[in-house]
Short mmCIF file of C-alpha atoms and ligand atoms in Angstrom, two decimals:
data_model
loop_
_atom_site.label_atom_id
_atom_site.label_comp_id
_atom_site.label_asym_id
_atom_site.label_seq_id
_atom_site.Cartn_x
_atom_site.Cartn_y
_atom_site.Cartn_z
CA MET A 1 94.56 127.20 117.41
CA ALA A 2 94.92 125.78 114.07
CA LEU A 3 96.79 122.38 113.63
CA LEU A 4 100.54 123.70 113.25
CA ALA A 5 101.37 121.52 110.49
CA LYS A 6 99.68 118.62 108.32
CA ALA A 7 102.03 115.62 107.37
CA PRO A 8 104.01 116.38 103.91
CA LYS A 9 102.04 115.16 101.07
CA GLY A 10 102.68 111.76 100.18
CA THR A 11 103.28 110.58 103.55
CA HIS A 12 101.00 108.81 106.14
CA ASP A 13 101.03 108.02 110.17
CA ILE A 14 100.54 104.58 111.29
CA LEU A 15 98.31 104.74 114.11
CA PRO A 16 98.21 102.68 117.06
CA SER A 17 95.08 100.94 115.90
CA GLU A 18 97.30 100.03 112.56
CA VAL A 19 100.62 99.23 114.07
CA ARG A 20 99.66 95.83 115.58
CA LYS A 21 98.76 94.88 111.40
CA TRP A 22 101.89 95.98 110.23
CA GLN A 23 104.09 94.29 112.97
CA TYR A 24 102.14 91.12 112.24
CA VAL A 25 102.96 91.51 108.85
CA GLU A 26 106.60 92.33 109.61
CA ASP A 27 107.17 90.02 112.43
CA THR A 28 105.43 87.39 109.53
CA ALA A 29 108.06 88.01 106.99
CA MET A 30 111.13 88.72 109.07
CA ASP A 31 110.46 84.96 110.92
CA LEU A 32 109.94 83.24 107.70
CA ALA A 33 113.08 85.26 106.18
CA GLU A 34 115.01 83.75 108.93
CA ILE A 35 114.22 79.97 108.55
CA TYR A 36 115.28 80.41 104.74
CA GLY A 37 118.72 81.89 106.38
CA PHE A 38 118.25 85.26 106.05
CA GLN A 39 119.64 87.76 109.15
CA GLU A 40 118.29 91.05 109.42
CA ILE A 41 120.61 94.40 108.39
CA ARG A 42 120.07 97.83 108.98
CA THR A 43 121.35 100.58 106.77
CA PRO A 44 120.95 104.26 106.88
CA ASN A 45 118.37 106.03 105.59
CA PHE A 46 120.21 108.47 103.36
CA GLU A 47 123.57 107.75 101.57
CA ASP A 48 125.92 109.34 99.25
CA ILE A 49 123.70 110.10 96.04
CA ASN A 50 126.42 108.47 93.72
CA LEU A 51 125.56 104.94 95.26
CA PHE A 52 121.87 105.45 94.04
CA VAL A 53 123.15 107.18 90.63
CA ARG A 54 125.37 104.42 90.00
CA SER A 55 123.03 101.43 91.13
CA VAL A 56 119.81 102.35 90.48
CA GLY A 57 121.06 104.21 87.08
CA ASP A 58 121.07 107.64 85.89
CA THR A 59 118.43 107.09 83.15
CA SER A 60 115.89 105.76 85.68
CA ASP A 61 112.78 107.63 86.56
CA VAL A 62 113.86 106.71 90.18
CA VAL A 63 117.10 108.63 90.02
CA GLN A 64 116.13 111.29 87.17
CA LYS A 65 112.98 112.36 88.67
CA GLU A 66 112.09 110.83 91.72
CA MET A 67 115.00 111.16 94.25
CA TYR A 68 115.07 113.50 97.36
CA GLU A 69 118.42 114.88 97.36
CA PHE A 70 120.16 117.33 99.55
CA GLU A 71 123.25 118.86 100.37
CA ASP A 72 124.13 118.61 104.17
CA LYS A 73 125.82 121.26 106.31
CA GLY A 74 129.15 119.83 105.49
CA GLY A 75 128.89 119.92 101.76
CA ARG A 76 127.99 116.22 101.39
CA HIS A 77 125.78 115.49 98.43
CA LEU A 78 123.26 112.73 99.84
CA ALA A 79 119.99 111.51 98.90
CA LEU A 80 117.44 109.65 101.06
CA LYS A 81 117.18 105.90 99.85
CA PRO A 82 114.59 105.18 96.96
CA GLU A 83 115.06 101.43 97.77
CA GLY A 84 117.00 98.98 99.93
CA THR A 85 119.16 97.09 97.49
CA ALA A 86 122.01 99.69 97.06
CA GLY A 87 122.23 100.10 100.70
CA ALA A 88 122.23 96.56 101.60
CA VAL A 89 125.20 96.01 98.86
CA ARG A 90 127.11 99.00 100.10
CA ALA A 91 126.95 97.84 103.67
CA CYS A 92 128.02 94.29 103.02
CA LEU A 93 131.03 95.49 100.90
CA GLU A 94 132.11 98.25 103.66
CA ASN A 95 131.98 95.57 106.12
CA GLY A 96 133.56 92.78 104.50
CA LEU A 97 130.40 90.49 105.00
CA LEU A 98 130.71 89.13 100.96
CA ASN A 99 134.21 88.05 102.03
CA GLU A 100 132.71 85.31 104.69
CA THR A 101 131.41 81.89 103.51
CA LEU A 102 128.73 82.37 100.38
CA PRO A 103 125.74 82.56 99.94
CA VAL A 104 125.53 85.76 102.47
CA ARG A 105 121.64 86.41 102.69
CA VAL A 106 120.38 89.62 104.34
CA CYS A 107 116.98 91.18 104.67
CA TYR A 108 115.69 94.37 105.67
CA ASN A 109 112.63 96.36 106.61
CA GLY A 110 112.60 100.17 106.06
CA ARG A 111 111.18 103.52 105.07
CA ASN A 112 111.79 104.56 101.23
CA TYR A 113 111.42 108.14 99.47
CA ARG A 114 110.58 108.56 95.96
CA TYR A 115 109.14 111.87 94.89
CA GLU A 116 106.14 110.33 92.92
CA ARG A 117 102.41 111.63 91.90
CA PRO A 118 100.82 110.15 95.31
CA GLN A 119 97.85 108.35 94.56
CA SER A 120 96.24 105.16 96.44
CA GLY A 121 99.14 102.65 96.87
CA ARG A 122 101.94 105.13 95.89
CA TYR A 123 103.59 107.44 98.39
CA ARG A 124 106.19 109.62 98.82
CA GLU A 125 107.40 107.75 101.82
CA PHE A 126 106.84 103.96 102.17
CA ASN A 127 108.10 100.91 103.70
CA GLN A 128 109.73 97.80 102.18
CA PHE A 129 110.57 94.58 103.34
CA GLY A 130 113.34 92.92 101.39
CA VAL A 131 115.99 90.27 101.01
CA GLU A 132 119.04 89.93 99.16
CA MET A 133 120.80 86.87 98.62
CA PHE A 134 124.62 87.12 97.71
CA GLY A 135 127.07 84.77 96.00
CA SER A 136 124.86 82.07 94.09
CA ALA A 137 124.55 82.25 90.29
CA GLU A 138 122.45 79.22 90.34
CA PRO A 139 118.32 79.26 89.03
CA SER A 140 117.87 77.37 92.14
CA ALA A 141 118.67 80.54 94.25
CA ASP A 142 116.09 82.23 91.99
CA ALA A 143 113.44 79.83 93.11
CA GLU A 144 114.30 80.05 96.47
CA ILE A 145 113.84 83.55 96.72
CA ILE A 146 110.32 83.44 94.67
CA ASP A 147 109.57 80.34 97.20
CA LEU A 148 110.15 82.50 99.90
CA MET A 149 107.58 85.59 98.49
CA ASN A 150 105.24 82.90 97.89
CA SER A 151 105.37 81.54 101.44
CA ILE A 152 104.76 84.75 102.92
CA LEU A 153 101.68 85.61 101.20
CA GLU A 154 100.37 81.93 101.80
CA HIS A 155 101.33 82.69 105.62
CA LEU A 156 99.50 86.00 105.25
CA GLN A 157 96.52 84.11 103.81
CA ILE A 158 96.76 85.80 100.53
CA ASP A 159 95.70 84.28 97.68
CA GLU A 160 94.63 87.00 95.31
CA TYR A 161 97.74 87.58 93.65
CA HIS A 162 99.67 86.42 90.42
CA LEU A 163 103.37 85.92 90.03
CA GLU A 164 104.81 86.99 86.72
CA ILE A 165 108.41 86.22 85.97
CA ASN A 166 110.76 87.46 82.83
CA SER A 167 114.31 87.25 81.95
CA ILE A 168 115.82 90.40 81.12
CA GLY A 169 119.46 88.80 80.09
CA CYS A 170 122.88 89.48 80.53
CA PRO A 171 125.13 92.12 79.35
CA GLN A 172 126.04 89.46 76.36
CA CYS A 173 122.94 89.25 75.10
CA ARG A 174 121.80 92.74 76.10
CA LYS A 175 123.48 94.08 73.34
CA ALA A 176 122.14 92.19 70.50
CA TYR A 177 118.45 93.42 72.27
CA HIS A 178 119.57 97.04 72.68
CA LYS A 179 120.24 97.36 69.03
CA ALA A 180 116.69 95.86 68.12
CA LEU A 181 115.41 98.56 70.52
CA GLU A 182 117.24 100.94 68.72
CA GLU A 183 116.03 99.80 65.55
CA TYR A 184 112.38 99.91 66.57
CA TYR A 185 112.66 103.16 68.37
CA ALA A 186 114.22 104.92 65.31
CA ALA A 187 110.93 104.99 63.32
CA HIS A 188 108.95 106.69 66.20
CA LYS A 189 111.54 109.33 67.76
CA ASN A 190 109.12 111.85 67.12
CA GLU A 191 106.40 110.22 69.34
CA LEU A 192 108.79 109.82 72.08
CA CYS A 193 108.73 112.26 75.52
CA LYS A 194 111.91 114.49 76.00
CA THR A 195 113.38 112.01 78.45
CA CYS A 196 113.05 109.20 76.32
CA LEU A 197 114.92 110.59 73.54
CA ASP A 198 117.83 111.10 75.49
CA ARG A 199 117.51 107.93 76.98
CA LEU A 200 117.36 106.03 73.52
CA GLU A 201 121.19 107.02 73.44
CA LYS A 202 122.26 106.04 76.77
CA ASN A 203 119.91 103.23 77.90
CA PRO A 204 117.16 101.90 75.40
CA MET A 205 115.84 99.64 78.02
CA ARG A 206 114.56 102.40 80.24
CA LEU A 207 112.15 103.46 77.44
CA LEU A 208 110.11 100.70 78.51
CA ASP A 209 108.99 101.62 81.57
CA CYS A 210 108.58 105.11 81.08
CA LYS A 211 105.44 106.20 82.95
CA GLU A 212 104.28 109.04 79.95
CA GLU A 213 101.17 107.33 77.96
CA ASN A 214 102.55 107.68 74.44
CA CYS A 215 105.74 106.30 75.44
CA GLN A 216 104.01 103.16 77.28
CA LYS A 217 101.53 102.50 73.95
CA LEU A 218 105.14 102.49 71.96
CA ALA A 219 106.57 100.04 74.28
CA GLU A 220 103.59 97.62 73.87
CA ASN A 221 105.11 96.42 70.49
CA ALA A 222 108.81 96.97 71.04
CA PRO A 223 111.09 93.74 70.85
CA LYS A 224 110.96 91.26 73.72
CA THR A 225 114.17 90.66 75.79
CA LEU A 226 113.18 86.90 75.47
CA ASP A 227 113.71 86.58 71.91
CA TYR A 228 117.54 87.72 72.25
CA LEU A 229 118.70 85.64 75.47
CA CYS A 230 121.80 83.86 74.88
CA ASP A 231 121.84 80.04 75.58
CA GLU A 232 123.06 80.75 79.43
CA CYS A 233 120.13 83.11 79.99
CA LYS A 234 117.99 80.71 78.35
CA SER A 235 118.81 77.67 80.16
CA HIS A 236 119.13 79.71 83.37
CA PHE A 237 115.49 80.70 82.87
CA GLU A 238 114.13 77.43 81.67
CA LYS A 239 115.34 75.69 84.96
CA LEU A 240 114.11 78.47 87.06
CA GLN A 241 110.75 77.34 85.66
CA LYS A 242 111.26 73.57 86.16
CA TYR A 243 111.88 74.72 89.73
CA LEU A 244 108.91 76.65 90.18
CA ASP A 245 106.80 74.00 88.55
CA ALA A 246 108.26 71.39 91.03
CA MET A 247 107.49 73.87 93.90
CA ASN A 248 103.94 73.87 92.65
CA ILE A 249 104.24 77.59 92.45
CA LYS A 250 102.08 79.25 89.60
CA TYR A 251 103.42 81.75 87.50
CA ALA A 252 103.09 83.42 84.14
CA VAL A 253 105.93 84.66 81.78
CA ASN A 254 105.06 88.01 81.09
CA PRO A 255 108.17 89.11 78.68
CA LYS A 256 106.97 92.57 79.02
CA ILE A 257 108.44 92.74 82.84
CA VAL A 258 111.55 94.93 82.57
CA ARG A 259 111.45 96.57 86.08
CA GLY A 260 112.52 100.35 86.45
CA LEU A 261 115.76 100.09 88.22
CA ASP A 262 119.29 99.88 86.16
CA TYR A 263 121.09 96.91 88.04
CA TYR A 264 119.02 93.69 87.13
CA THR A 265 120.29 91.19 85.17
CA LYS A 266 118.69 87.31 83.93
CA THR A 267 115.55 86.54 86.18
CA VAL A 268 113.17 89.47 87.18
CA PHE A 269 109.72 88.81 88.58
CA GLU A 270 106.65 90.74 90.04
CA PHE A 271 103.88 89.47 92.48
CA VAL A 272 100.63 91.28 91.27
CA CYS A 273 97.24 91.68 92.56
CA ASP A 274 94.10 93.29 90.97
CA LYS A 275 92.27 94.30 93.90
CA ILE A 276 93.93 97.09 95.31
CA GLY A 277 93.78 99.48 92.32
CA ALA A 278 96.24 100.84 89.62
CA GLN A 279 99.07 100.27 92.03
CA GLY A 280 98.77 96.53 92.03
CA THR A 281 102.58 95.67 92.41
CA ILE A 282 103.19 94.08 95.74
CA CYS A 283 106.62 93.00 95.18
CA GLY A 284 109.30 93.36 92.52
CA GLY A 285 112.52 91.59 92.42
CA GLY A 286 115.37 89.93 90.30
CA ARG A 287 119.01 89.04 90.01
CA TYR A 288 120.98 91.63 89.56
CA ASP A 289 124.88 89.54 88.87
CA GLY A 290 126.71 92.98 88.14
CA LEU A 291 126.15 95.30 91.12
CA VAL A 292 128.51 94.20 93.45
CA GLU A 293 131.20 94.31 91.21
CA GLN A 294 129.70 97.88 89.70
CA LEU A 295 130.20 99.42 93.30
CA GLY A 296 133.72 98.23 94.03
CA GLY A 297 133.38 94.33 95.37
CA LYS A 298 134.41 91.20 93.55
CA PRO A 299 132.28 89.99 90.83
CA THR A 300 129.32 88.50 92.95
CA PRO A 301 126.23 87.35 91.57
CA ALA A 302 123.06 88.31 93.79
CA ILE A 303 119.15 88.12 93.81
CA GLY A 304 116.62 89.71 95.97
CA PHE A 305 113.21 91.27 95.90
CA ALA A 306 111.38 94.18 98.27
CA ILE A 307 107.65 93.93 99.13
CA GLY A 308 105.95 97.61 99.56
CA LEU A 309 104.11 96.67 103.08
CA GLU A 310 101.73 99.67 102.31
CA ARG A 311 100.30 97.42 99.65
CA LEU A 312 100.48 94.24 100.89
CA ILE A 313 98.71 95.65 103.68
CA MET A 314 96.11 97.39 101.72
CA LEU A 315 95.30 93.94 99.90
CA MET A 316 94.95 92.11 103.07
CA GLU A 317 92.36 94.37 104.34
CA SER A 318 90.72 94.15 100.76
CA CYS A 319 90.80 90.19 101.08
CA ASN A 320 89.11 90.77 105.05
CA ALA A 321 92.56 89.00 106.00
CA GLU A 322 92.71 88.09 109.55
CA PHE A 323 94.79 90.17 111.87
CA PRO A 324 95.82 89.31 115.60
CA ALA A 325 93.27 91.01 117.97
CA PRO A 326 95.41 93.45 120.68
CA PRO A 327 96.36 92.16 124.04
CA GLU A 328 93.47 92.44 126.49
CA CYS A 329 93.74 94.43 130.02
CA GLU A 330 93.61 91.63 132.57
CA ILE A 331 92.73 93.65 135.40
CA TYR A 332 91.91 97.30 136.24
CA ILE A 333 92.28 98.41 139.94
CA ALA A 334 90.05 101.06 140.79
CA ALA A 335 90.99 103.15 143.48
CA MET A 336 88.70 105.40 146.20
CA GLY A 337 90.88 107.87 147.91
CA GLU A 338 94.53 108.61 148.25
CA LYS A 339 95.51 105.61 150.66
CA ALA A 340 93.62 103.31 148.18
CA LEU A 341 95.22 104.84 145.42
CA ASP A 342 98.81 104.22 146.95
CA THR A 343 98.13 100.65 147.48
CA ALA A 344 96.56 100.31 143.71
CA ILE A 345 99.81 102.09 142.23
CA LEU A 346 102.02 99.22 144.31
CA LEU A 347 99.63 96.32 143.39
CA THR A 348 99.61 97.43 139.71
CA HIS A 349 103.34 97.69 139.63
CA ASP A 350 103.87 93.98 140.90
CA LEU A 351 101.39 92.75 138.57
CA ARG A 352 103.40 94.39 135.72
CA LYS A 353 106.54 92.86 137.22
CA ARG A 354 104.94 89.83 136.59
CA THR A 355 103.67 90.61 133.12
CA PHE A 356 100.24 91.15 133.72
CA PHE A 357 98.20 93.85 131.58
CA ALA A 358 97.37 95.99 134.61
CA GLN A 359 96.08 99.62 134.90
CA THR A 360 94.65 101.86 137.49
CA ASP A 361 93.58 105.37 137.54
CA THR A 362 96.27 107.99 136.63
CA VAL A 363 94.07 110.96 135.75
CA GLY A 364 91.88 111.42 139.18
CA ARG A 365 88.67 109.71 138.29
CA SER A 366 85.72 109.35 140.61
CA VAL A 367 85.24 105.60 141.13
CA LYS A 368 82.19 105.32 138.79
CA ALA A 369 84.05 106.94 135.77
CA GLN A 370 87.03 104.63 136.86
CA MET A 371 84.55 101.69 136.37
CA LYS A 372 83.55 102.91 133.21
CA TYR A 373 86.85 103.15 131.91
CA ALA A 374 87.77 99.43 132.92
CA ASP A 375 84.41 98.62 130.68
CA LYS A 376 85.74 100.40 127.82
CA ILE A 377 89.30 99.08 127.80
CA GLY A 378 87.71 95.91 128.13
CA ALA A 379 89.17 94.58 131.65
CA LYS A 380 88.80 91.12 132.24
CA TYR A 381 88.70 91.97 135.89
CA THR A 382 88.36 94.68 138.22
CA LEU A 383 89.15 95.34 141.68
CA VAL A 384 87.80 98.04 143.94
CA LEU A 385 89.88 99.54 146.53
CA GLY A 386 88.76 101.85 149.26
CA ASP A 387 89.64 102.87 153.03
CA GLU A 388 87.62 99.52 154.14
CA GLU A 389 89.61 96.82 151.66
CA ILE A 390 92.85 98.53 152.79
CA GLU A 391 91.83 98.08 156.24
CA LYS A 392 91.04 94.56 156.12
CA GLY A 393 93.63 93.51 153.86
CA SER A 394 91.09 92.10 151.21
CA ALA A 395 88.83 93.15 148.33
CA ILE A 396 86.49 91.90 145.78
CA LEU A 397 87.96 90.95 142.31
CA LYS A 398 85.27 90.87 139.54
CA ASN A 399 85.28 88.80 136.53
CA MET A 400 83.53 91.37 134.10
CA ALA A 401 82.12 88.78 131.74
CA THR A 402 80.57 86.65 133.86
CA GLY A 403 79.86 89.14 136.75
CA GLU A 404 81.18 86.53 139.24
CA THR A 405 82.82 87.99 142.12
CA SER A 406 85.02 86.51 144.82
CA GLU A 407 87.17 87.97 147.88
CA ILE A 408 91.13 88.26 147.29
CA SER A 409 93.72 89.21 149.64
CA ILE A 410 95.87 92.11 148.61
CA GLY A 411 98.71 91.49 150.55
CA GLN A 412 101.91 89.53 149.71
CA ASP A 413 99.98 86.66 147.74
CA PHE A 414 98.11 89.01 145.63
CA VAL A 415 99.61 88.70 142.37
CA ASP A 416 99.75 84.63 142.86
CA ASP A 417 96.21 84.53 143.95
CA PHE A 418 95.10 86.52 140.81
CA TYR A 419 97.28 84.29 138.61
CA ASP A 420 95.44 81.21 139.96
CA THR A 421 92.21 82.84 139.17
CA LEU A 422 92.48 83.86 136.17
CA VAL A 423 94.05 80.70 134.99
CA ARG A 424 91.15 78.80 136.53
CA ASP A 425 88.68 81.08 134.95
CA GLU A 426 90.55 80.66 131.43
CA GLU A 427 90.42 77.02 131.67
CA ARG A 428 86.82 76.66 132.73
CA ASP A 429 85.99 79.23 129.80
CA HIS A 430 88.04 76.49 127.72
CA ARG A 431 86.16 73.74 129.31
CA PHE A 432 82.99 74.92 128.53
CA GLY A 433 83.58 76.32 124.91
CA HIS A 434 84.93 72.96 124.20
CA ASP A 435 84.02 71.21 121.19
CA ASP A 436 83.32 67.00 122.81
CA ASP A 437 84.33 65.57 119.56
CA ASP A 438 87.58 67.15 118.93
CA ASP A 439 90.12 64.61 119.33
CA GLU A 440 93.09 66.36 118.51
CA CYS A 441 92.95 68.70 121.75
CA ASP A 442 95.02 67.99 124.82
CA CYS A 443 93.88 70.52 127.14
CA GLY A 444 93.30 68.01 129.77
CA TYR A 445 89.35 68.78 129.95
CA CYS A 446 88.48 67.34 126.75
CA HIS A 447 87.00 63.43 126.61
CA HIS A 448 86.28 63.50 130.55
CA GLU A 449 84.23 65.85 132.90
CA HIS A 450 82.26 67.93 130.09
P1 HAM B 501 111.05 98.24 93.20
O1 HAM B 501 109.89 97.66 92.31
O2 HAM B 501 110.86 99.43 92.87
O3 HAM B 501 112.00 97.45 93.59
O4 HAM B 501 109.82 98.28 94.71
C1 HAM B 501 109.39 97.02 95.41
C2 HAM B 501 107.99 97.31 95.72
O5 HAM B 501 107.81 98.44 96.44
C3 HAM B 501 106.97 97.58 94.68
O6 HAM B 501 106.19 96.49 94.00
C4 HAM B 501 105.95 98.42 95.49
O7 HAM B 501 105.23 97.31 96.08
C5 HAM B 501 106.79 99.31 96.70
N1 HAM B 501 106.65 100.55 95.93
C6 HAM B 501 107.60 101.19 95.16
N2 HAM B 501 107.39 102.15 95.20
C7 HAM B 501 106.51 102.66 96.02
C8 HAM B 501 105.95 104.02 96.53
N3 HAM B 501 106.15 105.15 95.62
N4 HAM B 501 104.69 103.84 97.18
C9 HAM B 501 104.46 102.74 97.78
N5 HAM B 501 105.18 101.46 97.34
C10 HAM B 501 106.07 101.38 96.68
C11 HAM B 501 112.68 97.63 94.42
O8 HAM B 501 112.82 98.69 95.31
C12 HAM B 501 114.29 96.67 94.46
N6 HAM B 501 114.91 97.28 95.59
C13 HAM B 501 113.73 95.54 94.87
C14 HAM B 501 114.87 94.26 94.86
C15 HAM B 501 115.24 93.74 95.88
N7 HAM B 501 115.07 93.91 93.49
C16 HAM B 501 116.33 93.00 94.16
N8 HAM B 501 116.51 93.07 95.44
#
């Protein structure tokens, strides 16, 4: 029969062979965020559509063209979340988190949805790890956030990226900047796409990140925010650079970064790499000092970033980064006959209770096929049980790497004895594989008895 359905366009499955990579990257990011003081928050995958319209902005591509919006059976107008910041702000406000001691730091790892044209590194359903920090207006917070992202990349041993920063000013300096943009674009009105013509009136900054080719060309020579910053924004940006220099974090000022979401103020930044094709931005973020108030809270400055995990993992793969190996099966118990299988099932159960990775037959294979299977899954030890072994109360344990065998009781002491064998053999492997000159090792075997 033909397959019932294919995964929807722009989505992708993460298969068991890949999931470990994801867990490793997610755990690394989450563990590091924790030591910077962030705590995980989980918010719904869909929200009232107005949350995104009011935060991401009704003139942004994300809201105008890319949102998965729908009406539920109760007539509510909802949208699948296109990004994580709006939901995090909503949740912090609704649950009173921002009334607690500031700064409040939250992080998240979740799926997002944007109806974009799929291509390598660009999906309609994608995963982001993000952080948001509320309550600090200081440039040191910007530096801290950028330092965290840098540190995640360092821990994942990625060095093929660069950091680009910019300041897009505050509402104060935005006025003069908008005026300059309007004047610049007034001379090019007939070259703009229809959406941008409309944006020119409502929010001229959005013309700068339009994906249409003509509009992109025009954006090249458009006035730059940096030339219109007020003194406060200028000083904020300078201090940030001072902190980054002190932290030895390399960056370039790129006056063209404006980001595609409306809520940003002052600092914006992107981590970009050239190794994974056109969609090279692995992380984007910035300050959004007005959003909390805009969504009904007290004025609360904030800053954050989100990493696109698909792109990050693509980059790691293209750099041949190392991922931790999957756990190895420690013992496979092969069984010949029903009685032996009863014992094998119990022994496997006992082993697992003590957290050993143990397997036995569940599909009725012959002993020969079971041994082949044990070999295929890379079991470190095998134990073969038949009527004779059950009668005797002991069986032969085989170390699959060395071929060595030893007799082991299959009674009450089995798990303890297996543990002793495993530890002994692993220590011995370590001893033989050990470097005589390694002064640092304290395994107990070095410098003696080699
Ligand atoms: P963003 O730049 O829209 O920012 O997305 C952040 C990252 O998500 C991008 O740099 C990219 O790696 C990844 N990404 C975005 N769209 C796609 C897609 N269609 N397919 C695959 N990956 C994608 C935000 O979302 C902000 N909420 C970040 C932020 C947090 N700013 C402040 N706090």
